[in-house]
mmCIF file of C-alpha atoms in Angstrom:
data_model
loop_
_atom_site.group_PDB
_atom_site.id
_atom_site.type_symbol
_atom_site.label_atom_id
_atom_site.label_comp_id
_atom_site.label_asym_id
_atom_site.label_seq_id
_atom_site.Cartn_x
_atom_site.Cartn_y
_atom_site.Cartn_z
ATOM 1 C CA MET H 65 4.274 37.168 7.059
ATOM 2 C CA SER H 66 3.985 36.351 3.099
ATOM 3 C CA ALA H 67 5.735 33.185 4.103
ATOM 4 C CA LYS H 68 3.019 32.394 6.753
ATOM 5 C CA ILE H 69 0.445 32.908 3.860
ATOM 6 C CA SER H 70 1.966 31.032 1.486
ATOM 7 C CA GLN H 71 2.051 27.985 3.872
ATOM 8 C CA ARG H 72 -1.548 28.280 4.875
ATOM 9 C CA THR H 73 -2.453 28.625 0.970
ATOM 10 C CA THR H 74 -0.427 25.484 0.397
ATOM 11 C CA LEU H 75 -1.908 23.856 3.294
ATOM 12 C CA THR H 76 -5.576 24.867 2.211
ATOM 13 C CA ILE H 77 -5.085 23.271 -1.429
ATOM 14 C CA VAL H 78 -3.609 20.031 0.025
ATOM 15 C CA LEU H 79 -6.551 19.669 2.507
ATOM 16 C CA LEU H 80 -9.218 20.302 -0.300
ATOM 17 C CA ALA H 81 -7.248 17.839 -2.512
ATOM 18 C CA CYS H 82 -7.703 15.136 -0.399
ATOM 19 C CA VAL H 83 -11.419 14.824 -1.082
ATOM 20 C CA ILE H 84 -10.932 15.200 -4.936
ATOM 21 C CA PHE H 85 -11.374 11.511 -6.467
ATOM 22 C CA PHE H 86 -12.079 10.614 -10.343
ATOM 23 C CA ALA H 87 -13.710 7.612 -11.831
ATOM 24 C CA SER H 88 -13.508 5.462 -15.124
ATOM 25 C CA PRO H 89 -14.586 2.181 -16.102
ATOM 26 C CA ALA H 90 -12.634 -1.058 -15.754
ATOM 27 C CA LEU H 91 -11.447 -3.335 -18.059
ATOM 28 C CA ALA H 92 -11.982 -7.237 -18.262
ATOM 29 C CA SER H 93 -9.868 -10.110 -19.459
ATOM 30 C CA VAL H 94 -10.059 -12.454 -22.149
ATOM 31 C CA GLY H 95 -8.558 -15.480 -21.178
ATOM 32 C CA ASP H 96 -11.703 -16.866 -19.216
ATOM 33 C CA ARG H 97 -13.572 -16.223 -22.355
ATOM 34 C CA LEU H 98 -11.628 -18.222 -24.761
ATOM 35 C CA PRO H 99 -13.512 -21.240 -26.161
ATOM 36 C CA GLU H 100 -10.574 -23.732 -25.278
ATOM 37 C CA PHE H 101 -10.997 -22.754 -21.733
ATOM 38 C CA LYS H 102 -14.614 -22.923 -21.819
ATOM 39 C CA THR H 103 -14.633 -26.175 -23.070
ATOM 40 C CA CYS H 104 -11.445 -27.606 -20.587
ATOM 41 C CA LEU H 105 -13.581 -26.164 -17.707
ATOM 42 C CA SER H 106 -16.938 -27.814 -18.742
ATOM 43 C CA HIS H 107 -15.355 -31.331 -18.946
ATOM 44 C CA CYS H 108 -13.389 -30.889 -15.896
ATOM 45 C CA VAL H 109 -16.583 -29.992 -13.723
ATOM 46 C CA GLU H 110 -18.378 -33.025 -15.340
ATOM 47 C CA LYS H 111 -15.414 -35.421 -14.783
ATOM 48 C CA GLU H 112 -13.715 -34.622 -11.353
ATOM 49 C CA CYS H 113 -16.684 -32.546 -9.414
ATOM 50 C CA ASN H 114 -18.868 -35.474 -8.414
ATOM 51 C CA PRO H 115 -18.925 -38.359 -5.804
ATOM 52 C CA ASN H 116 -16.469 -40.542 -8.000
ATOM 53 C CA GLY H 117 -14.116 -37.737 -8.804
ATOM 54 C CA HIS H 118 -10.512 -37.250 -7.272
ATOM 55 C CA GLY H 119 -10.878 -35.092 -4.092
ATOM 56 C CA LEU H 120 -8.542 -32.366 -3.011
ATOM 57 C CA PRO H 121 -5.793 -32.745 -0.518
ATOM 58 C CA LEU H 122 -6.283 -31.278 2.971
ATOM 59 C CA TYR H 123 -3.941 -28.482 2.398
ATOM 60 C CA MET H 124 -5.966 -27.065 -0.332
ATOM 61 C CA ARG H 125 -9.336 -27.788 1.364
ATOM 62 C CA LEU H 126 -7.924 -25.770 4.548
ATOM 63 C CA LEU H 127 -7.542 -22.774 1.899
ATOM 64 C CA PHE H 128 -10.989 -23.150 0.841
ATOM 65 C CA TRP H 129 -10.157 -24.439 -2.543
ATOM 66 C CA THR H 130 -13.300 -26.081 -4.353
ATOM 67 C CA CYS H 131 -13.405 -28.525 -7.040
ATOM 68 C CA PRO H 132 -14.740 -26.143 -9.587
ATOM 69 C CA GLN H 133 -12.347 -23.656 -8.521
ATOM 70 C CA ASN H 134 -9.270 -26.263 -8.990
ATOM 71 C CA CYS H 135 -10.563 -27.269 -12.520
ATOM 72 C CA ASP H 136 -10.600 -23.640 -13.469
ATOM 73 C CA TYR H 137 -6.704 -23.481 -11.832
ATOM 74 C CA VAL H 138 -5.856 -26.918 -13.990
ATOM 75 C CA CYS H 139 -7.750 -25.473 -17.511
ATOM 76 C CA GLN H 140 -5.918 -22.275 -17.224
ATOM 77 C CA HIS H 141 -2.174 -23.655 -17.066
ATOM 78 C CA LEU H 142 -3.459 -26.385 -19.866
ATOM 79 C CA VAL H 143 -4.677 -23.434 -22.233
ATOM 80 C CA THR H 144 -1.511 -21.656 -21.185
ATOM 81 C CA ALA H 145 0.927 -24.067 -22.240
ATOM 82 C CA SER H 146 -1.199 -24.978 -25.197
ATOM 83 C CA ARG H 147 -0.750 -21.471 -26.464
ATOM 84 C CA ILE H 148 2.832 -21.181 -25.871
ATOM 85 C CA HIS H 149 3.436 -24.444 -27.598
ATOM 86 C CA GLN H 150 1.357 -22.843 -30.668
ATOM 87 C CA ASP H 151 3.786 -19.086 -29.906
ATOM 88 C CA LEU H 152 0.739 -17.371 -29.141
ATOM 89 C CA SER H 153 0.352 -15.005 -26.349
ATOM 90 C CA ILE H 154 -0.179 -15.525 -22.496
ATOM 91 C CA GLU H 155 -3.468 -14.357 -21.357
ATOM 92 C CA GLN H 156 -5.035 -13.145 -17.921
ATOM 93 C CA PHE H 157 -7.899 -15.369 -16.713
ATOM 94 C CA HIS H 158 -10.186 -13.733 -14.542
ATOM 95 C CA GLY H 159 -8.297 -10.253 -14.540
ATOM 96 C CA LYS H 160 -4.887 -12.296 -13.525
ATOM 97 C CA TRP H 161 -1.820 -13.846 -14.755
ATOM 98 C CA PRO H 162 -1.989 -17.657 -14.742
ATOM 99 C CA PHE H 163 0.267 -18.154 -11.372
ATOM 100 C CA LEU H 164 2.040 -21.310 -10.304
ATOM 101 C CA ARG H 165 0.382 -21.755 -6.804
ATOM 102 C CA MET H 166 2.464 -23.436 -4.249
ATOM 103 C CA LEU H 167 0.665 -25.498 -1.153
ATOM 104 C CA GLY H 168 -2.353 -23.855 -2.564
ATOM 105 C CA ILE H 169 -1.308 -20.234 -2.125
ATOM 106 C CA GLN H 170 -2.351 -18.603 -5.465
ATOM 107 C CA GLU H 171 0.709 -16.106 -5.751
ATOM 108 C CA PRO H 172 3.631 -17.162 -3.531
ATOM 109 C CA ALA H 173 5.932 -14.093 -4.565
ATOM 110 C CA SER H 174 3.407 -11.556 -3.552
ATOM 111 C CA VAL H 175 2.765 -13.351 -0.049
ATOM 112 C CA LEU H 176 6.470 -13.692 0.473
ATOM 113 C CA PHE H 177 7.210 -10.108 -0.212
ATOM 114 C CA SER H 178 4.104 -8.791 1.617
ATOM 115 C CA VAL H 179 5.351 -10.656 4.676
ATOM 116 C CA LEU H 180 8.829 -8.969 4.304
ATOM 117 C CA ASN H 181 7.303 -5.426 4.134
ATOM 118 C CA PHE H 182 5.318 -6.307 7.446
ATOM 119 C CA ILE H 183 8.547 -6.887 9.368
ATOM 120 C CA PRO H 184 9.669 -3.100 9.031
ATOM 121 C CA HIS H 185 6.561 -1.690 10.165
ATOM 122 C CA TYR H 186 6.550 -4.177 13.215
ATOM 123 C CA TYR H 187 10.136 -3.581 14.417
ATOM 124 C CA GLY H 188 9.533 0.630 13.047
ATOM 125 C CA LEU H 189 6.697 0.364 15.741
ATOM 126 C CA LYS H 190 9.146 -1.173 18.489
ATOM 127 C CA THR H 191 11.793 1.247 18.101
ATOM 128 C CA ILE H 192 9.527 4.508 18.161
ATOM 129 C CA SER H 193 8.206 2.906 21.268
ATOM 130 C CA LYS H 194 11.412 2.130 22.733
ATOM 131 C CA LEU H 195 12.669 5.919 22.235
ATOM 132 C CA THR H 196 9.583 7.531 23.446
ATOM 133 C CA ALA H 197 9.144 5.205 26.520
ATOM 134 C CA SER H 198 11.550 6.455 29.082
ATOM 135 C CA SER H 199 10.447 9.400 31.422
ATOM 136 C CA GLY H 200 11.271 12.831 30.203
ATOM 137 C CA THR H 201 11.550 11.842 26.463
ATOM 138 C CA ILE H 202 8.337 13.843 25.706
ATOM 139 C CA SER H 203 8.028 17.504 27.035
ATOM 140 C CA ASP H 204 5.767 20.492 26.522
ATOM 141 C CA THR H 205 9.082 22.638 26.101
ATOM 142 C CA THR H 206 10.545 20.374 23.026
ATOM 143 C CA ALA H 207 9.464 20.251 19.632
ATOM 144 C CA LEU H 208 8.206 16.423 20.140
ATOM 145 C CA THR H 209 4.686 16.027 21.006
ATOM 146 C CA PRO H 210 2.745 13.117 22.191
ATOM 147 C CA PHE H 211 0.292 13.742 19.139
ATOM 148 C CA LEU H 212 3.376 13.263 16.196
ATOM 149 C CA VAL H 213 4.535 10.206 18.127
ATOM 150 C CA LEU H 214 1.185 9.012 18.318
ATOM 151 C CA VAL H 215 0.785 9.621 14.624
ATOM 152 C CA TYR H 216 4.364 7.624 13.644
ATOM 153 C CA LYS H 217 3.001 4.940 15.705
ATOM 154 C CA GLY H 218 -0.191 5.105 14.053
ATOM 155 C CA PHE H 219 1.944 4.858 10.723
ATOM 156 C CA ALA H 220 2.928 1.612 11.644
ATOM 157 C CA LEU H 221 -0.118 0.338 12.696
ATOM 158 C CA VAL H 222 -1.926 1.170 9.540
ATOM 159 C CA GLY H 223 1.137 -0.322 7.210
ATOM 160 C CA MET H 224 1.330 -3.665 9.419
ATOM 161 C CA ASN H 225 -2.565 -3.667 8.909
ATOM 162 C CA ALA H 226 -2.313 -3.374 5.133
ATOM 163 C CA TRP H 227 0.670 -5.711 4.790
ATOM 164 C CA VAL H 228 -1.046 -8.701 6.834
ATOM 165 C CA TRP H 229 -4.153 -8.137 4.346
ATOM 166 C CA SER H 230 -2.103 -8.141 1.182
ATOM 167 C CA SER H 231 -0.615 -11.641 2.276
ATOM 168 C CA VAL H 232 -4.357 -12.751 2.720
ATOM 169 C CA PHE H 233 -5.371 -11.633 -0.587
ATOM 170 C CA HIS H 234 -2.288 -13.007 -2.360
ATOM 171 C CA VAL H 235 -2.898 -16.331 -0.655
ATOM 172 C CA ARG H 236 -6.487 -16.566 -1.597
ATOM 173 C CA ASP H 237 -8.028 -14.462 -3.986
ATOM 174 C CA PHE H 238 -11.874 -13.962 -2.640
ATOM 175 C CA VAL H 239 -14.186 -11.154 -2.676
ATOM 176 C CA LEU H 240 -13.772 -10.399 0.948
ATOM 177 C CA THR H 241 -10.310 -10.613 0.864
ATOM 178 C CA GLU H 242 -9.527 -8.470 -1.841
ATOM 179 C CA ARG H 243 -11.828 -5.613 -0.320
ATOM 180 C CA LEU H 244 -9.855 -6.017 2.755
ATOM 181 C CA ASP H 245 -6.452 -5.565 0.880
ATOM 182 C CA TYR H 246 -7.629 -2.532 -1.476
ATOM 183 C CA PHE H 247 -9.247 -0.767 1.606
ATOM 184 C CA SER H 248 -6.421 -1.345 3.862
ATOM 185 C CA ALA H 249 -4.248 -0.234 0.813
ATOM 186 C CA GLY H 250 -6.357 3.047 0.732
ATOM 187 C CA LEU H 251 -6.301 3.634 4.479
ATOM 188 C CA THR H 252 -2.282 3.450 4.274
ATOM 189 C CA VAL H 253 -2.394 6.064 1.308
ATOM 190 C CA THR H 254 -4.869 7.960 3.277
ATOM 191 C CA TYR H 255 -2.773 7.944 6.558
ATOM 192 C CA GLY H 256 0.767 8.710 4.744
ATOM 193 C CA PHE H 257 -1.139 11.766 3.383
ATOM 194 C CA PHE H 258 -2.201 12.552 6.971
ATOM 195 C CA THR H 259 1.274 11.874 8.394
ATOM 196 C CA ALA H 260 2.731 14.019 5.991
ATOM 197 C CA THR H 261 0.574 16.985 6.240
ATOM 198 C CA VAL H 262 0.899 16.724 10.026
ATOM 199 C CA ARG H 263 4.586 16.416 10.323
ATOM 200 C CA VAL H 264 5.137 19.264 7.197
ATOM 201 C CA PHE H 265 2.834 21.917 8.873
ATOM 202 C CA ARG H 266 3.470 21.020 12.441
ATOM 203 C CA LEU H 267 -0.083 20.607 13.060
ATOM 204 C CA ASP H 268 0.551 18.172 15.845
ATOM 205 C CA LEU H 269 1.447 21.457 18.012
ATOM 206 C CA PRO H 270 -0.991 22.638 20.284
ATOM 207 C CA LYS H 271 -1.440 26.055 18.851
ATOM 208 C CA HIS H 272 -2.788 24.269 15.757
ATOM 209 C CA ALA H 273 -5.131 21.876 17.104
ATOM 210 C CA ASN H 274 -8.238 23.415 15.439
ATOM 211 C CA LEU H 275 -6.375 22.701 11.886
ATOM 212 C CA ARG H 276 -5.526 19.314 12.776
ATOM 213 C CA TYR H 277 -9.034 18.686 14.067
ATOM 214 C CA LEU H 278 -10.237 19.614 10.524
ATOM 215 C CA LEU H 279 -7.735 17.682 8.679
ATOM 216 C CA ILE H 280 -8.855 14.627 10.680
ATOM 217 C CA LEU H 281 -12.370 15.504 9.506
ATOM 218 C CA ILE H 282 -11.441 15.519 6.030
ATOM 219 C CA CYS H 283 -9.337 12.808 5.874
ATOM 220 C CA ILE H 284 -11.862 10.117 7.459
ATOM 221 C CA THR H 285 -14.854 11.693 5.425
ATOM 222 C CA ALA H 286 -13.137 11.038 2.100
ATOM 223 C CA TYR H 287 -11.688 7.572 3.187
ATOM 224 C CA VAL H 288 -15.330 6.687 4.122
ATOM 225 C CA SER H 289 -16.815 7.733 1.189
ATOM 226 C CA HIS H 290 -14.468 6.245 -1.152
ATOM 227 C CA VAL H 291 -15.082 2.833 0.764
ATOM 228 C CA SER H 292 -18.822 3.488 0.569
ATOM 229 C CA TYR H 293 -18.691 4.194 -3.387
ATOM 230 C CA LEU H 294 -16.630 1.297 -4.072
ATOM 231 C CA SER H 295 -19.020 -0.840 -1.434
ATOM 232 C CA PHE H 296 -22.188 0.268 -2.349
ATOM 233 C CA VAL H 297 -22.108 2.201 -5.806
ATOM 234 C CA THR H 298 -19.681 -0.086 -8.098
ATOM 235 C CA PHE H 299 -16.206 -1.411 -7.557
ATOM 236 C CA SER H 300 -14.118 0.319 -10.077
ATOM 237 C CA TYR H 301 -10.293 -0.865 -10.154
ATOM 238 C CA SER H 302 -9.421 2.235 -12.009
ATOM 239 C CA TYR H 303 -11.298 4.378 -10.048
ATOM 240 C CA ASN H 304 -9.830 3.196 -6.853
ATOM 241 C CA MET H 305 -6.141 3.257 -8.530
ATOM 242 C CA LEU H 306 -6.380 6.864 -9.768
ATOM 243 C CA ALA H 307 -8.200 8.067 -6.175
ATOM 244 C CA ASN H 308 -4.896 6.532 -4.449
ATOM 245 C CA VAL H 309 -2.452 7.725 -6.914
ATOM 246 C CA VAL H 310 -3.982 11.417 -6.650
ATOM 247 C CA VAL H 311 -3.557 11.412 -2.893
ATOM 248 C CA GLY H 312 -0.310 9.507 -2.751
ATOM 249 C CA LEU H 313 1.140 11.955 -5.397
ATOM 250 C CA LEU H 314 0.034 14.789 -2.802
ATOM 251 C CA GLN H 315 1.884 13.149 -0.140
ATOM 252 C CA ASN H 316 4.941 12.806 -2.306
ATOM 253 C CA THR H 317 4.979 16.441 -3.111
ATOM 254 C CA LEU H 318 4.511 17.466 0.798
ATOM 255 C CA TRP H 319 7.617 15.070 1.587
ATOM 256 C CA ILE H 320 9.657 16.669 -1.268
ATOM 257 C CA TYR H 321 8.811 19.978 -0.171
ATOM 258 C CA HIS H 322 9.836 19.196 3.494
ATOM 259 C CA SER H 323 12.838 17.609 2.469
ATOM 260 C CA ILE H 324 14.316 20.487 0.452
ATOM 261 C CA SER H 325 13.137 23.208 3.063
ATOM 262 C CA THR H 326 14.598 21.431 6.085
ATOM 263 C CA TYR H 327 17.968 20.916 4.514
ATOM 264 C CA GLN H 328 17.934 24.075 3.326
ATOM 265 C CA ALA H 329 17.232 25.430 6.588
ATOM 266 C CA SER H 330 19.572 23.513 8.684
ATOM 267 C CA LYS H 331 22.487 25.527 9.867
ATOM 268 C CA SER H 332 24.708 22.163 10.155
ATOM 269 C CA SER H 333 28.013 22.310 8.011
ATOM 270 C CA ASN H 334 29.453 18.928 8.942
ATOM 271 C CA GLY H 335 27.395 16.985 6.446
ATOM 272 C CA SER H 336 25.080 15.304 9.130
ATOM 273 C CA ARG H 337 22.245 17.382 7.668
ATOM 274 C CA SER H 338 22.030 15.069 4.511
ATOM 275 C CA TRP H 339 19.134 12.897 6.325
ATOM 276 C CA LYS H 340 16.746 15.795 5.848
ATOM 277 C CA LEU H 341 16.594 14.911 2.474
ATOM 278 C CA TRP H 342 15.749 11.159 3.558
ATOM 279 C CA PRO H 343 11.514 11.508 3.024
ATOM 280 C CA GLY H 344 11.857 12.789 -0.562
ATOM 281 C CA LEU H 345 14.094 10.322 -1.509
ATOM 282 C CA ILE H 346 11.908 7.816 -0.078
ATOM 283 C CA VAL H 347 8.764 8.649 -1.767
ATOM 284 C CA LEU H 348 10.787 8.857 -5.057
ATOM 285 C CA SER H 349 11.977 5.224 -4.486
ATOM 286 C CA ILE H 350 8.734 4.020 -3.498
ATOM 287 C CA THR H 351 7.047 5.539 -6.805
ATOM 288 C CA LEU H 352 9.871 3.750 -8.635
ATOM 289 C CA ALA H 353 8.953 0.554 -7.390
ATOM 290 C CA MET H 354 5.238 1.289 -8.147
ATOM 291 C CA SER H 355 5.920 2.132 -11.528
ATOM 292 C CA LEU H 356 7.006 -1.141 -12.106
ATOM 293 C CA GLU H 357 3.047 -2.120 -12.293
ATOM 294 C CA LEU H 358 3.396 -0.170 -15.933
ATOM 295 C CA PHE H 359 5.420 -3.184 -17.165
ATOM 296 C CA ASP H 360 2.787 -5.506 -16.542
ATOM 297 C CA PHE H 361 3.817 -8.966 -18.017
ATOM 298 C CA PRO H 362 3.301 -12.787 -17.630
ATOM 299 C CA PRO H 363 4.886 -14.098 -14.487
ATOM 300 C CA ILE H 364 8.764 -15.469 -14.970
ATOM 301 C CA LEU H 365 8.475 -19.043 -14.337
ATOM 302 C CA GLY H 366 4.777 -18.759 -13.523
ATOM 303 C CA ILE H 367 5.600 -16.996 -10.050
ATOM 304 C CA LEU H 368 7.747 -13.458 -10.411
ATOM 305 C CA ASP H 369 5.369 -10.894 -12.020
ATOM 306 C CA ALA H 370 5.480 -6.846 -12.023
ATOM 307 C CA HIS H 371 3.101 -6.567 -8.926
ATOM 308 C CA ALA H 372 5.493 -9.156 -6.890
ATOM 309 C CA LEU H 373 8.352 -7.157 -8.145
ATOM 310 C CA TRP H 374 6.748 -3.926 -7.032
ATOM 311 C CA HIS H 375 6.032 -5.153 -3.362
ATOM 312 C CA ALA H 376 9.731 -6.427 -3.259
ATOM 313 C CA GLY H 377 10.749 -2.967 -4.031
ATOM 314 C CA THR H 378 8.918 -1.407 -1.256
ATOM 315 C CA VAL H 379 10.806 -3.551 1.556
ATOM 316 C CA LEU H 380 13.749 -1.537 1.844
ATOM 317 C CA PRO H 381 12.256 2.003 1.796
ATOM 318 C CA THR H 382 9.813 1.173 4.519
ATOM 319 C CA MET H 383 13.048 0.455 6.444
ATOM 320 C CA TRP H 384 14.282 3.782 5.548
ATOM 321 C CA TRP H 385 11.096 5.467 6.658
ATOM 322 C CA TYR H 386 11.752 4.384 10.451
ATOM 323 C CA ALA H 387 15.697 5.168 10.002
ATOM 324 C CA TYR H 388 14.271 8.598 9.159
ATOM 325 C CA MET H 389 11.424 8.964 11.958
ATOM 326 C CA LYS H 390 14.181 7.932 14.310
ATOM 327 C CA ARG H 391 16.569 10.666 13.539
ATOM 328 C CA ASP H 392 13.615 12.970 13.263
ATOM 329 C CA ILE H 393 12.356 12.117 17.230
ATOM 330 C CA LYS H 394 15.966 12.322 18.188
ATOM 331 C CA GLU H 395 16.561 15.885 16.660
ATOM 332 C CA LEU H 396 12.810 16.843 18.084
ATOM 333 C CA LYS H 397 13.700 16.313 21.484
ATOM 334 C CA THR H 398 16.814 18.689 21.725
ATOM 335 C CA ILE H 399 14.520 21.340 20.089
ATOM 336 C CA LYS H 400 12.943 23.927 22.021
ATOM 337 C CA GLN H 401 9.204 24.370 21.120
ATOM 338 C CA LYS H 402 8.610 27.786 19.886
ATOM 339 C CA GLU H 403 5.618 29.762 21.397
#
């Protein structure tokens, strides 16, 4: 009885925490305020951005580059090269490091790793669909429920959406692409928390339908409120990051708890139960990859920065997620559902 009360108390705490957010002001960069940058930009626009100036190549126009934006890019690198020659620090411009673009793509390394992150979600969705497509796979008598399968498929779809917009944003940084990237990432974090809560507390079971609906309502309300605040009140980078970190930590805590508890409860003695620890190890590895953001540094060779390395570090853990889901689905199909 005490175990049930403890579990309900834990569930109540994490549900309430889903709607707790914090805000703080964002910081600005200094590179675009350097006098030499302003002078360079003014001269470039005056010289190039007129009928007699050099036109932009087609591939850049297709990515919506304009003459003033190209001048901005050129001046960033001229100023950066000059500062390096003078042994001065490399500065950010408009909140970003001066990246070397490739075929008009602003951050090619981040684009590449975003695409690589999309692929495991795509094949993960196919794997889950294949595992649950055959007749008799999902039964009212087994622990594998249609709702849990739906949640796992949704995890893949939400992940695919996030990495599509991450790719688009790193190709060209506009207000719209930035918002779509940030909001999609926020949806991924929220849905990840939803997935963890459903799986850990088995809210997919029919007897927990009311709690499941409550969780859905809370997560939707929290996400819509978060997006509305960023869209209509103020777009604070620090608030957005902190909100995602808070919900992400809650998700990680749930998966670590689930890993340890299911591992200890397993009666298997042949070593096959080690996969039950995977969720905890996965979220820890993703957290480790995200921590690379703390070591922010100018891009190596003008291409590879901490943000790109973070994206690179999440590819294998994502593949690991679907390996776990596959094992989880297979085991749940063999377990009788408790009344």
